[in-house]
Coordinates of C-alpha atoms in Angstrom, one line a residue:
M1 CA -21.4 95.4 117.6
K2 CA -18.1 96.1 115.7
L3 CA -19.7 95.0 112.5
I4 CA -22.6 97.4 113.0
R5 CA -20.1 100.3 113.7
F6 CA -18.1 99.5 110.6
I7 CA -21.3 99.5 108.4
F8 CA -22.5 102.7 109.9
L9 CA -19.2 104.4 109.2
T10 CA -19.1 103.2 105.7
F11 CA -22.5 104.6 104.8
S12 CA -22.0 107.9 106.7
L13 CA -19.2 109.0 104.4
V14 CA -20.0 112.0 102.2
L15 CA -18.6 111.6 98.8
V16 CA -17.6 114.5 96.6
L17 CA -16.8 113.6 93.0
S18 CA -13.7 115.4 91.7
A19 CA -10.0 114.6 90.9
R20 CA -9.6 113.8 94.6
E21 CA -12.5 112.7 96.7
Q22 CA -13.1 114.2 100.1
V23 CA -14.5 112.2 103.0
T24 CA -15.6 113.0 106.5
V25 CA -14.4 110.5 109.0
N26 CA -15.0 110.3 112.7
F27 CA -14.4 107.2 114.8
S28 CA -13.5 106.3 118.3
N29 CA -11.8 103.2 119.8
L30 CA -11.8 101.5 116.4
E31 CA -9.7 98.4 116.1
I32 CA -6.6 99.0 113.9
T33 CA -7.5 96.0 111.8
D34 CA -11.0 97.5 111.1
F35 CA -9.3 100.8 110.3
I36 CA -7.1 99.0 107.7
K37 CA -10.1 97.5 106.1
L38 CA -11.9 100.9 106.1
V39 CA -8.9 102.6 104.4
S40 CA -8.6 99.8 101.9
K41 CA -12.2 100.2 100.9
I42 CA -12.3 104.0 100.7
T43 CA -9.0 104.3 98.7
N44 CA -9.6 101.2 96.7
K45 CA -6.2 99.8 97.6
N46 CA -5.3 96.1 98.2
I47 CA -3.7 95.8 101.6
L48 CA -2.0 92.6 102.7
I49 CA -1.8 92.1 106.4
N50 CA 1.2 89.8 107.1
N51 CA 1.5 90.7 110.7
K52 CA -1.1 91.0 113.4
V53 CA -1.4 94.6 114.5
N54 CA -3.1 95.0 117.9
G55 CA -4.7 98.2 119.3
T56 CA -7.3 100.8 118.6
V57 CA -7.3 104.1 117.0
D58 CA -9.3 107.4 117.5
F59 CA -9.7 110.0 114.8
V60 CA -11.8 113.2 115.0
S61 CA -12.2 115.3 111.9
S62 CA -14.2 118.6 111.8
T63 CA -13.6 119.0 108.1
P64 CA -13.4 116.6 105.2
V65 CA -10.1 114.9 104.3
Y66 CA -8.9 113.6 101.0
D67 CA -9.1 110.0 100.4
D68 CA -5.4 109.6 99.7
E69 CA -4.6 111.3 103.1
L70 CA -6.3 108.3 104.8
L71 CA -3.3 106.3 103.6
G72 CA -1.0 108.6 105.4
I73 CA -3.1 108.4 108.5
L74 CA -2.9 104.6 108.3
V75 CA 0.9 104.8 107.9
S76 CA 1.2 107.0 111.0
V77 CA -1.0 104.6 113.0
L78 CA 1.1 101.6 111.9
E79 CA 4.3 103.5 112.7
S80 CA 3.2 104.0 116.2
K81 CA 2.9 100.2 116.6
G82 CA 6.2 99.4 114.9
F83 CA 4.9 98.7 111.5
T84 CA 4.6 100.4 108.2
L85 CA 3.1 100.1 104.8
V86 CA 5.1 99.3 101.7
Q87 CA 4.0 99.1 98.0
D88 CA 4.7 96.2 95.9
G89 CA 3.2 96.9 92.5
S90 CA -0.6 97.3 93.0
L91 CA -0.4 95.6 96.3
Y92 CA 0.3 97.2 99.7
Q93 CA 1.5 95.1 102.6
I94 CA 2.1 95.8 106.2
V95 CA 5.6 95.0 107.4
R96 CA 7.7 95.8 110.4
S97 CA 9.3 99.3 110.2
T98 CA 12.8 98.0 110.8
E99 CA 12.4 95.6 107.9
A100 CA 11.0 98.1 105.4
A101 CA 14.3 98.6 103.6
Q102 CA 14.4 94.9 102.8
N103 CA 11.0 94.8 101.3
N104 CA 11.5 96.5 98.0
V105 CA 11.0 100.0 99.2
K106 CA 10.6 102.3 96.2
V107 CA 13.9 103.9 95.0
V108 CA 13.6 107.5 93.9
K109 CA 16.1 109.1 91.6
S110 CA 18.6 111.4 93.2
G111 CA 17.6 115.0 93.2
Q112 CA 13.9 114.3 92.6
R113 CA 11.4 115.9 95.0
L114 CA 9.6 113.3 97.2
Y115 CA 5.8 113.1 97.9
G116 CA 3.5 110.7 99.6
S117 CA 3.5 108.9 102.9
L118 CA 5.2 105.6 102.1
M119 CA 8.9 105.0 102.9
V120 CA 11.3 105.5 100.0
T121 CA 15.0 105.2 99.3
Q122 CA 17.1 108.0 97.8
A123 CA 20.8 108.8 97.4
I124 CA 21.9 112.3 98.3
A125 CA 25.2 113.7 97.0
I126 CA 27.2 115.8 99.5
K127 CA 29.4 118.7 98.2
G128 CA 32.0 120.7 100.1
E129 CA 31.9 118.6 103.2
N130 CA 32.8 115.1 104.4
V131 CA 29.8 112.8 104.1
D132 CA 30.4 111.2 107.5
I133 CA 30.5 114.6 109.2
V134 CA 27.2 115.5 107.5
V135 CA 25.5 112.2 108.6
A136 CA 26.6 112.9 112.2
K137 CA 24.9 116.3 112.0
I138 CA 21.6 115.2 110.4
R139 CA 21.0 111.8 112.0
Y140 CA 18.6 113.2 114.5
L141 CA 16.3 114.4 111.7
I142 CA 15.4 110.9 110.5
S143 CA 12.8 108.5 112.0
K144 CA 13.8 105.8 114.5
T145 CA 13.3 103.0 112.0
A146 CA 15.0 104.8 109.0
K147 CA 18.2 103.3 107.5
L148 CA 21.2 105.5 106.7
T149 CA 24.5 104.6 105.1
T150 CA 27.4 106.5 103.5
M151 CA 29.5 105.9 100.4
K152 CA 32.8 107.6 101.0
E153 CA 34.0 107.0 97.4
S154 CA 31.3 109.3 96.0
N155 CA 30.8 111.3 99.2
T156 CA 27.1 110.2 99.0
L157 CA 24.6 109.1 101.7
L158 CA 21.9 106.5 101.1
I159 CA 18.7 107.0 103.1
T160 CA 15.5 104.9 103.5
D161 CA 12.8 107.0 105.3
Y162 CA 9.5 108.7 104.9
P163 CA 9.5 111.4 102.2
K164 CA 8.9 114.3 104.6
N165 CA 11.9 113.3 106.7
I166 CA 14.1 112.9 103.6
E167 CA 13.0 116.3 102.2
T168 CA 13.9 117.9 105.6
V169 CA 17.3 116.2 105.5
K170 CA 17.9 117.4 102.0
K171 CA 17.1 121.0 102.9
V172 CA 19.5 120.9 105.8
I173 CA 22.3 119.4 103.7
K174 CA 21.7 122.0 101.0
N175 CA 22.1 124.7 103.6
I176 CA 25.3 123.2 104.9
N177 CA 26.7 122.9 101.3
T178 CA 25.8 126.5 100.6
N179 CA 27.4 127.9 103.7
N180 CA 30.5 125.8 103.4
Q181 CA 31.1 126.1 99.7
V182 CA 34.8 126.8 99.5
I183 CA 36.1 129.0 96.8
V184 CA 39.5 130.2 95.7
K185 CA 40.2 133.9 95.3
I186 CA 43.5 135.4 93.9
I187 CA 43.9 139.0 95.1
P188 CA 46.8 141.0 93.4
I189 CA 48.8 143.2 95.8
K190 CA 49.8 146.6 94.4
F191 CA 51.6 148.6 97.1
T192 CA 52.3 146.7 100.3
E193 CA 55.0 144.1 100.7
T194 CA 53.1 140.9 100.1
K195 CA 54.8 138.8 102.8
K196 CA 54.2 141.4 105.5
L197 CA 50.5 141.7 104.4
Q198 CA 50.1 138.0 104.5
A199 CA 51.4 137.9 108.1
K200 CA 48.9 140.7 109.0
L201 CA 45.9 138.9 107.4
I202 CA 46.7 135.6 109.1
E203 CA 46.8 137.3 112.5
I204 CA 43.5 139.2 111.8
S205 CA 41.8 136.0 110.6
K206 CA 42.6 134.2 113.8
S207 CA 40.6 136.9 115.6
L208 CA 37.7 137.1 113.2
F209 CA 37.1 133.5 112.4
N210 CA 36.8 130.5 114.8
Q211 CA 39.6 128.2 113.8
H212 CA 37.9 125.3 115.5
I213 CA 34.9 125.5 113.2
E214 CA 35.8 124.0 109.8
L215 CA 33.4 126.0 107.7
D216 CA 34.9 129.2 109.2
Q217 CA 38.5 128.3 108.5
V218 CA 40.5 130.6 106.1
K219 CA 43.7 129.8 104.3
I220 CA 45.9 132.7 103.1
I221 CA 48.7 131.7 100.8
L222 CA 51.5 133.9 99.4
D223 CA 52.3 133.7 95.7
E224 CA 55.5 135.6 95.1
N225 CA 55.5 135.0 91.3
T226 CA 52.4 137.0 90.8
N227 CA 52.8 139.1 94.0
S228 CA 49.3 138.0 95.0
I229 CA 47.5 136.7 98.0
I230 CA 45.5 133.5 97.5
V231 CA 42.5 133.1 99.8
V232 CA 40.8 129.7 100.2
A233 CA 37.5 130.0 102.3
N234 CA 33.7 130.2 101.9
K235 CA 32.2 133.1 100.0
E236 CA 31.4 135.2 103.1
N237 CA 34.9 134.9 104.6
V238 CA 36.5 135.6 101.2
K239 CA 34.6 138.9 101.0
I240 CA 35.8 139.9 104.4
I241 CA 39.4 139.2 103.5
E242 CA 39.0 141.1 100.2
S243 CA 37.7 144.1 102.1
L244 CA 40.7 144.0 104.5
V245 CA 43.2 143.8 101.6
E246 CA 41.6 146.8 100.0
K247 CA 42.0 148.8 103.1
L248 CA 45.6 147.6 103.8
D249 CA 47.0 147.6 100.3
V250 CA 47.6 151.3 100.1
K251 CA 50.6 153.5 99.6
S252 CA 52.4 153.9 103.0
N253 CA 52.6 157.3 104.6
I254 CA 55.8 156.1 106.1
S255 CA 58.7 156.2 103.6
N256 CA 61.8 154.3 104.7
S257 CA 64.8 156.4 104.6
V258 CA 68.4 155.4 103.9
Q259 CA 71.1 157.0 106.1
I260 CA 74.8 156.6 105.8
F261 CA 76.7 157.4 109.0
N262 CA 80.4 158.0 108.4
L263 CA 82.3 157.1 111.5
K264 CA 85.1 159.5 112.6
N265 CA 86.6 157.6 115.5
S266 CA 85.1 154.1 116.0
D267 CA 85.5 151.0 113.8
A268 CA 82.4 150.2 111.7
K269 CA 82.5 146.5 112.4
A270 CA 82.5 147.1 116.2
V271 CA 79.7 149.6 116.0
L272 CA 77.6 147.3 113.8
A273 CA 78.0 144.5 116.4
S274 CA 76.7 146.8 119.1
L275 CA 73.8 148.1 117.0
T276 CA 72.8 144.5 115.9
E277 CA 72.7 143.4 119.6
I278 CA 70.5 146.3 120.6
I279 CA 68.1 145.9 117.7
S280 CA 67.8 142.1 118.2
Q281 CA 66.5 142.8 121.8
Q282 CA 63.9 145.2 120.7
T283 CA 60.2 144.3 120.1
Y284 CA 58.4 146.0 117.2
A285 CA 54.6 146.0 117.1
D286 CA 54.9 146.3 113.4
P287 CA 57.7 144.1 112.0
S288 CA 58.1 146.6 109.1
L289 CA 59.5 149.1 111.5
K290 CA 62.5 147.0 112.2
P291 CA 65.5 148.7 110.6
N292 CA 68.1 147.0 108.4
I293 CA 71.7 147.9 109.2
S294 CA 75.0 147.0 107.6
A295 CA 78.6 148.2 107.7
S296 CA 80.9 149.4 104.9
N297 CA 84.5 148.7 105.9
E298 CA 85.8 150.5 102.8
I299 CA 84.5 153.9 104.0
N300 CA 84.2 152.9 107.7
A301 CA 80.5 153.7 107.7
I302 CA 77.2 152.3 109.0
I303 CA 74.3 152.1 106.5
A304 CA 70.8 152.1 108.0
V305 CA 67.5 151.7 106.2
G306 CA 64.2 152.2 108.1
E307 CA 61.5 154.4 109.3
P308 CA 62.7 158.0 110.1
G309 CA 61.9 157.8 113.8
V310 CA 63.8 154.6 114.2
I311 CA 66.7 156.0 112.2
K312 CA 66.8 158.9 114.5
S313 CA 67.3 156.6 117.5
I314 CA 70.0 154.7 115.6
K315 CA 71.8 158.1 115.0
Y316 CA 71.7 158.9 118.7
I317 CA 73.3 155.6 119.5
I318 CA 76.0 156.0 116.8
D319 CA 76.8 159.5 118.1
E320 CA 77.3 158.1 121.5
L321 CA 79.5 155.2 120.3
D322 CA 81.5 157.3 117.8
I323 CA 83.2 159.5 120.3
E324 CA 86.9 160.1 120.2
N325 CA 88.6 157.4 122.2
Y326 CA 91.1 158.1 124.9
Q327 CA 94.8 157.6 124.0
V328 CA 97.5 157.0 126.5
Y329 CA 101.1 158.0 125.9
V330 CA 103.3 155.8 128.0
Q331 CA 107.0 156.5 128.7
A332 CA 108.9 153.5 130.0
R333 CA 112.4 153.3 131.3
I334 CA 114.0 150.0 131.9
I335 CA 117.1 150.1 134.1
N336 CA 119.6 147.6 135.6
I337 CA 120.8 148.8 139.0
N338 CA 123.9 147.3 140.6
K339 CA 123.2 146.8 144.3
K340 CA 126.8 147.0 145.5
N341 CA 127.6 150.2 143.6
T342 CA 124.3 151.8 144.6
E343 CA 124.9 151.1 148.3
S344 CA 128.5 152.4 148.0
L345 CA 127.3 155.5 146.3
G346 CA 124.6 156.0 149.1
V347 CA 127.2 155.7 151.8
K348 CA 129.6 158.0 150.1
Y349 CA 127.1 160.8 149.7
G350 CA 125.2 160.1 152.9
F351 CA 122.0 158.8 151.5
A352 CA 120.1 157.0 154.2
A353 CA 118.4 154.5 151.9
G354 CA 120.8 154.0 149.1
E355 CA 119.6 150.6 147.9
A356 CA 118.4 149.2 144.6
S357 CA 114.8 148.4 145.6
S358 CA 111.9 150.5 144.5
S359 CA 111.4 151.8 148.0
G360 CA 115.1 152.6 148.2
L361 CA 114.9 154.6 145.0
Y362 CA 111.9 156.6 146.3
A363 CA 113.7 157.3 149.6
M364 CA 116.9 158.3 147.8
S365 CA 115.0 160.6 145.5
A366 CA 113.9 162.6 148.6
N367 CA 117.5 163.9 148.6
F368 CA 117.1 165.2 145.1
G369 CA 113.9 167.2 145.6
S370 CA 114.1 170.9 145.1
S371 CA 110.9 172.8 144.8
D372 CA 112.5 176.1 143.9
L373 CA 113.8 174.6 140.7
T374 CA 110.3 173.8 139.3
T375 CA 108.6 177.2 139.8
S376 CA 110.4 178.7 136.8
A377 CA 108.7 176.3 134.4
S378 CA 105.7 177.3 132.4
S379 CA 102.5 177.0 134.4
A380 CA 100.7 175.6 131.4
V381 CA 103.3 172.8 131.1
L382 CA 103.0 172.1 134.8
D383 CA 99.2 171.9 134.7
Y384 CA 99.0 169.6 131.7
L385 CA 101.7 167.3 133.1
G386 CA 99.9 166.8 136.4
G387 CA 100.7 169.9 138.4
I388 CA 103.7 171.2 140.3
G389 CA 103.7 168.3 142.7
A390 CA 103.7 165.6 140.1
V391 CA 106.4 167.4 138.0
A392 CA 108.6 167.9 141.1
N393 CA 108.4 164.3 142.1
G394 CA 109.1 163.2 138.5
L395 CA 112.2 165.5 138.3
A396 CA 113.5 164.2 141.6
L397 CA 113.1 160.6 140.6
G398 CA 114.7 161.4 137.2
A399 CA 117.6 163.1 138.9
T400 CA 118.1 160.1 141.1
L401 CA 118.3 157.7 138.2
D402 CA 120.6 160.0 136.2
F403 CA 122.9 160.4 139.2
L404 CA 123.1 156.6 139.6
E405 CA 123.9 156.1 135.9
T406 CA 126.4 159.0 135.9
H407 CA 128.4 157.3 138.7
G408 CA 128.2 153.8 137.2
A409 CA 125.6 152.3 139.6
S410 CA 122.9 151.7 137.0
E411 CA 122.5 151.2 133.3
T412 CA 119.6 152.2 131.1
I413 CA 118.7 149.2 129.0
S414 CA 115.9 150.9 127.0
S415 CA 113.7 154.0 127.1
P416 CA 110.8 153.1 124.8
S417 CA 107.7 155.3 124.5
I418 CA 104.4 153.9 123.1
L419 CA 101.1 155.5 122.2
C420 CA 98.2 153.3 123.1
L421 CA 94.5 153.4 122.3
N422 CA 92.2 153.0 125.2
N423 CA 91.3 149.3 125.9
K424 CA 93.7 148.2 123.1
E425 CA 96.9 146.4 123.7
S426 CA 100.0 147.9 122.1
S427 CA 103.5 146.5 122.1
I428 CA 107.1 147.3 121.2
Y429 CA 109.8 144.7 120.4
V430 CA 113.5 145.5 120.0
G431 CA 116.0 142.8 119.7
K432 CA 117.6 140.2 117.4
T433 CA 116.9 136.7 116.2
I434 CA 119.4 133.9 116.9
S435 CA 119.7 130.3 115.7
I436 CA 119.5 127.5 118.2
S437 CA 119.7 123.8 117.2
D438 CA 116.7 121.7 118.1
G439 CA 118.0 118.3 117.0
S440 CA 120.2 116.4 114.6
T441 CA 119.8 113.4 112.4
T442 CA 122.4 111.1 110.8
G443 CA 122.3 110.8 107.1
T444 CA 123.0 107.9 104.8
A445 CA 126.7 108.8 104.6
G446 CA 127.0 108.8 108.4
L447 CA 127.2 112.5 108.6
P448 CA 125.0 114.4 111.1
T449 CA 122.5 116.9 109.9
V450 CA 121.7 119.6 112.4
S451 CA 118.4 121.5 112.3
Y452 CA 118.0 124.9 113.8
K453 CA 115.2 127.1 115.0
R454 CA 115.1 130.9 115.2
E455 CA 114.3 132.6 118.5
D456 CA 113.8 136.2 119.3
V457 CA 116.0 137.7 121.9
G458 CA 115.4 141.3 123.0
L459 CA 113.1 143.6 124.8
T460 CA 109.3 143.3 124.6
L461 CA 107.0 145.9 126.1
K462 CA 103.2 145.3 126.1
I463 CA 100.8 147.9 127.4
K464 CA 97.0 147.9 127.6
P465 CA 95.5 151.0 129.2
R466 CA 92.0 151.5 130.5
V467 CA 91.1 155.1 131.2
S468 CA 88.5 155.6 134.0
S469 CA 88.7 159.4 134.0
F470 CA 90.8 162.1 132.4
D471 CA 93.4 161.9 135.2
K472 CA 93.3 158.2 136.1
V473 CA 94.3 155.2 134.1
T474 CA 94.7 151.4 134.7
L475 CA 97.7 149.9 133.0
E476 CA 98.2 146.3 132.2
A477 CA 101.9 146.1 131.7
E478 CA 104.2 143.3 130.6
V479 CA 107.9 143.7 130.2
I480 CA 110.1 140.8 128.9
L481 CA 113.8 141.2 128.7
E482 CA 115.8 138.4 127.0
D483 CA 119.5 138.4 126.5
V484 CA 122.3 136.2 125.3
T485 CA 124.6 135.3 128.2
D486 CA 126.9 133.1 126.3
D487 CA 127.0 133.1 122.5
G488 CA 128.8 129.7 122.4
I489 CA 131.6 131.1 120.2
D490 CA 135.3 130.4 121.1
G491 CA 138.0 131.7 118.9
G492 CA 135.5 132.7 116.3
V493 CA 134.0 129.2 116.1
A494 CA 130.7 128.1 117.5
V495 CA 131.6 125.3 120.0
R496 CA 128.4 125.1 122.1
E497 CA 124.8 126.2 122.1
P498 CA 124.0 129.9 122.9
E499 CA 122.8 130.5 126.4
T500 CA 120.0 133.1 127.0
S501 CA 118.4 134.7 130.0
K502 CA 114.9 135.9 130.4
Q503 CA 113.4 138.4 132.8
E504 CA 109.7 139.2 132.8
V505 CA 107.5 141.6 134.7
K506 CA 103.7 141.4 134.3
T507 CA 101.5 143.6 136.5
Q508 CA 98.5 145.9 136.7
V509 CA 98.7 149.3 138.2
I510 CA 96.4 152.4 138.6
L511 CA 98.2 155.7 138.0
R512 CA 97.2 159.3 137.6
H513 CA 98.1 161.4 134.6
G514 CA 101.8 162.1 134.7
E515 CA 102.5 159.9 137.7
S516 CA 105.4 157.5 137.6
I517 CA 105.5 154.0 139.2
I518 CA 108.6 151.8 139.8
I519 CA 108.1 148.1 139.2
G520 CA 111.0 146.0 140.4
G521 CA 111.9 142.7 142.1
L522 CA 113.7 140.9 139.3
V523 CA 117.1 140.1 140.7
K524 CA 120.1 138.5 139.0
N525 CA 123.1 137.3 141.0
Y526 CA 126.5 136.6 139.5
E527 CA 130.3 136.7 140.1
S528 CA 132.4 139.5 138.8
I529 CA 136.1 139.0 138.1
S530 CA 138.1 142.2 137.8
K531 CA 141.8 142.9 137.2
S532 CA 143.2 146.3 138.4
K533 CA 146.6 147.8 138.2
I534 CA 148.4 151.0 139.0
P535 CA 149.0 153.1 135.9
L536 CA 152.6 152.8 134.5
L537 CA 153.7 150.6 137.4
G538 CA 151.3 147.9 136.6
D539 CA 152.6 147.7 133.0
I540 CA 156.1 146.8 134.1
P541 CA 156.8 143.2 132.9
F542 CA 156.6 140.5 135.5
I543 CA 157.1 142.9 138.4
G544 CA 154.1 145.0 137.6
E545 CA 151.8 142.1 137.4
Y546 CA 152.7 140.8 140.8
L547 CA 153.4 144.0 142.7
F548 CA 151.2 146.6 141.2
S549 CA 148.2 144.6 139.8
S550 CA 145.5 142.6 141.4
T551 CA 142.6 140.3 140.4
S552 CA 139.5 140.0 142.5
T553 CA 136.3 138.1 142.4
S554 CA 133.2 139.7 143.9
D555 CA 129.5 138.7 144.2
Q556 CA 127.3 141.1 142.3
Q557 CA 123.5 141.6 142.2
D558 CA 121.6 143.4 139.5
N559 CA 118.0 144.6 139.9
L560 CA 115.8 145.1 136.9
I561 CA 113.7 148.2 137.4
V562 CA 110.8 149.3 135.2
I563 CA 109.5 152.8 135.4
L564 CA 106.2 153.6 133.7
T565 CA 104.7 157.1 133.3
P566 CA 101.3 157.4 131.5
Y567 CA 99.9 160.6 130.0
V568 CA 96.2 160.6 129.1
V569 CA 95.2 162.3 125.8
D570 CA 91.5 162.9 125.5
K571 CA 91.7 164.6 122.1
S572 CA 94.1 163.9 119.3
E573 CA 95.0 167.5 118.7
K574 CA 96.5 167.6 122.3
L575 CA 99.0 165.0 121.3
S576 CA 101.4 167.4 119.6
Q577 CA 101.1 169.7 122.7
L578 CA 102.0 166.8 124.9
Q579 CA 105.1 166.2 122.8
K580 CA 106.1 169.8 123.2
D581 CA 105.5 169.8 126.9
L582 CA 107.6 166.6 127.3
G583 CA 110.4 168.3 125.4
V584 CA 110.2 171.2 127.8
L585 CA 110.2 168.7 130.7
A586 CA 113.3 167.0 129.3
T587 CA 115.1 170.4 129.1
M588 CA 114.0 171.1 132.7
Q589 CA 115.4 167.7 133.8
V590 CA 118.8 168.5 132.4
E591 CA 118.9 171.8 134.2
Y592 CA 117.5 170.3 137.3
D593 CA 120.1 167.6 137.3
K594 CA 122.9 170.1 137.0
N595 CA 121.8 172.1 139.9
V596 CA 120.8 169.2 142.2
F597 CA 124.0 167.3 141.5
K598 CA 125.9 170.5 142.6
K599 CA 124.0 170.7 145.8
I600 CA 124.5 167.0 146.5
K601 CA 128.3 167.4 146.2
E602 CA 128.2 170.4 148.4
K603 CA 126.2 168.6 151.0
A604 CA 128.7 165.7 151.0
N605 CA 131.5 168.3 151.7
L606 CA 133.3 167.3 148.4
E607 CA 133.3 170.7 146.8
G608 CA 136.6 171.3 145.0
S609 CA 137.7 167.7 145.3
D610 CA 138.0 165.3 142.3
I611 CA 135.4 162.7 143.0
N612 CA 136.7 160.4 140.2
N613 CA 140.3 160.6 141.6
S614 CA 139.1 159.9 145.1
E615 CA 137.2 156.9 143.9
S616 CA 140.2 155.7 142.0
I617 CA 142.5 156.1 145.0
K618 CA 140.0 154.2 147.2
K619 CA 139.7 151.4 144.6
N620 CA 143.5 151.1 144.3
K621 CA 143.8 151.0 148.1
D622 CA 141.4 148.0 148.2
I623 CA 143.4 146.3 145.5
I624 CA 147.0 146.7 146.4
G625 CA 146.9 147.8 150.0
V626 CA 146.6 151.1 151.8
D627 CA 150.3 151.4 152.8
K628 CA 151.6 150.9 149.2
V629 CA 149.3 153.5 147.7
D630 CA 150.0 156.0 150.5
N631 CA 153.8 155.6 149.9
I632 CA 153.3 156.1 146.1
L633 CA 151.3 159.2 146.7
N634 CA 153.8 160.6 149.2
E635 CA 156.7 160.0 146.8
N636 CA 154.8 161.9 144.1

């Protein structure tokens, strides 16, 4: 039956003589082996069947097909069964599809277009992309039995497959190569700062192009030598970057201005530090808006370069910083007050609190207050120096101290005045430098060599003010008083090391303008040896020394008192006025003392008496006895 069907099909073919013959083929449920024989006969090809191919095939054709297309139909039928047809010279043989590459498959020259239905081998060169990446992308386009390998050295892939599949792969690769063809473009920059433009383009490219897609990646490189931007990307992306550069590389409407701010009151270095800190904490959307500032110490000025709007802000800050700083004029009075003499003076004149402490001085000064003596002063002076109340208290305290010093109860060590800048420490030192040995060595001759060091001995006053308002100031005060108690010289020869003493006060106080504060508490105890004699009588040889002279030893105590009075100066032109007002105040103090001392004497019922003589008599009574002195006075 199969033979009859085969013969029927053979004679039912309609042959058309031309370059290619057309045949009309229709069959159903035809054994594949019979189909192979049919194709061999029609195409006049020798086909070797090395493997048994089982199965049947159905083919329905409504129009004639060319005879060479039957070979392609046969290949398709064999492929479905895991076989294929390969050519070996004039002979065709059926082999397993997976082994086709090992059976001398035809090798076609690279770049040549492929035709036909038989498997071939061709090398495809890859440009602009890694061959392994390309193979991973196109592998799904080849047949299941195709063979594909890569050669990294030449970036080439070698493929064995059917011509149609290979042609499809080549088209896709060509498309990939075209899209990812990287070019280098050098774009000169005419107006914009190249570095800033590069930063802008990099930021923009991150938004425009997907950085995770290799063919979209754009590299923007700065070439400072040619003032150019180098763009490495595919053609499309390079065009986009070129367009951006054209729009951005224009003359700026914002012209940076240079401004020099000459400072009148502040130090340029300090102002620069403040400005730098402020600018460093600012965020600028456009880095080009960030100003450049520097200081010129020679002319004490700030130099700013930047956009006018930013410069305007800097000017506002400088105006606020460059205000005239407060100055504080501090009057100090450092006094040693003898406790015994002060108490005696207080008892003598009926002062309830005649003692050397600060509280005692304030209490004593209440006796020296006289409001009617301050009203005659200029109202302008009183207002500037703190008002009538402050001046009255100051005059009363001054009179107290002057009274003590007049009567030998105190000694003014120093009255320094110092002008301080707000928040800046100022100091005064008055003294001398002495030599003190700090060791000795014995030389080769056995003679000692003494080395000396120099030490300052004197008065040091350090003041640091901090003004909180025009009428209130905080003073950080330090007073150091050093003295030589024993110079170590006997008979004009240095026989021992000098001995020195040191008294120090360090404190912080808050005072009002023109207000005085007494700082005390430094006490020095010592023995005082005094020799007294009655005038004339005490000079009689032998008798005068024993009968009319006396030597006594008493315990003494000195208190170191520091009085500080600050005056706040908000404008430098007021300093000269302050000096004038303080001069007026000094004149007032002299007049005030004169009148108050008179009232104090009257109050003590000593008017018309000689205070100094009374004190002398009392002192002589203490020394040589009351009866002896009274007898001498009665005789006179």
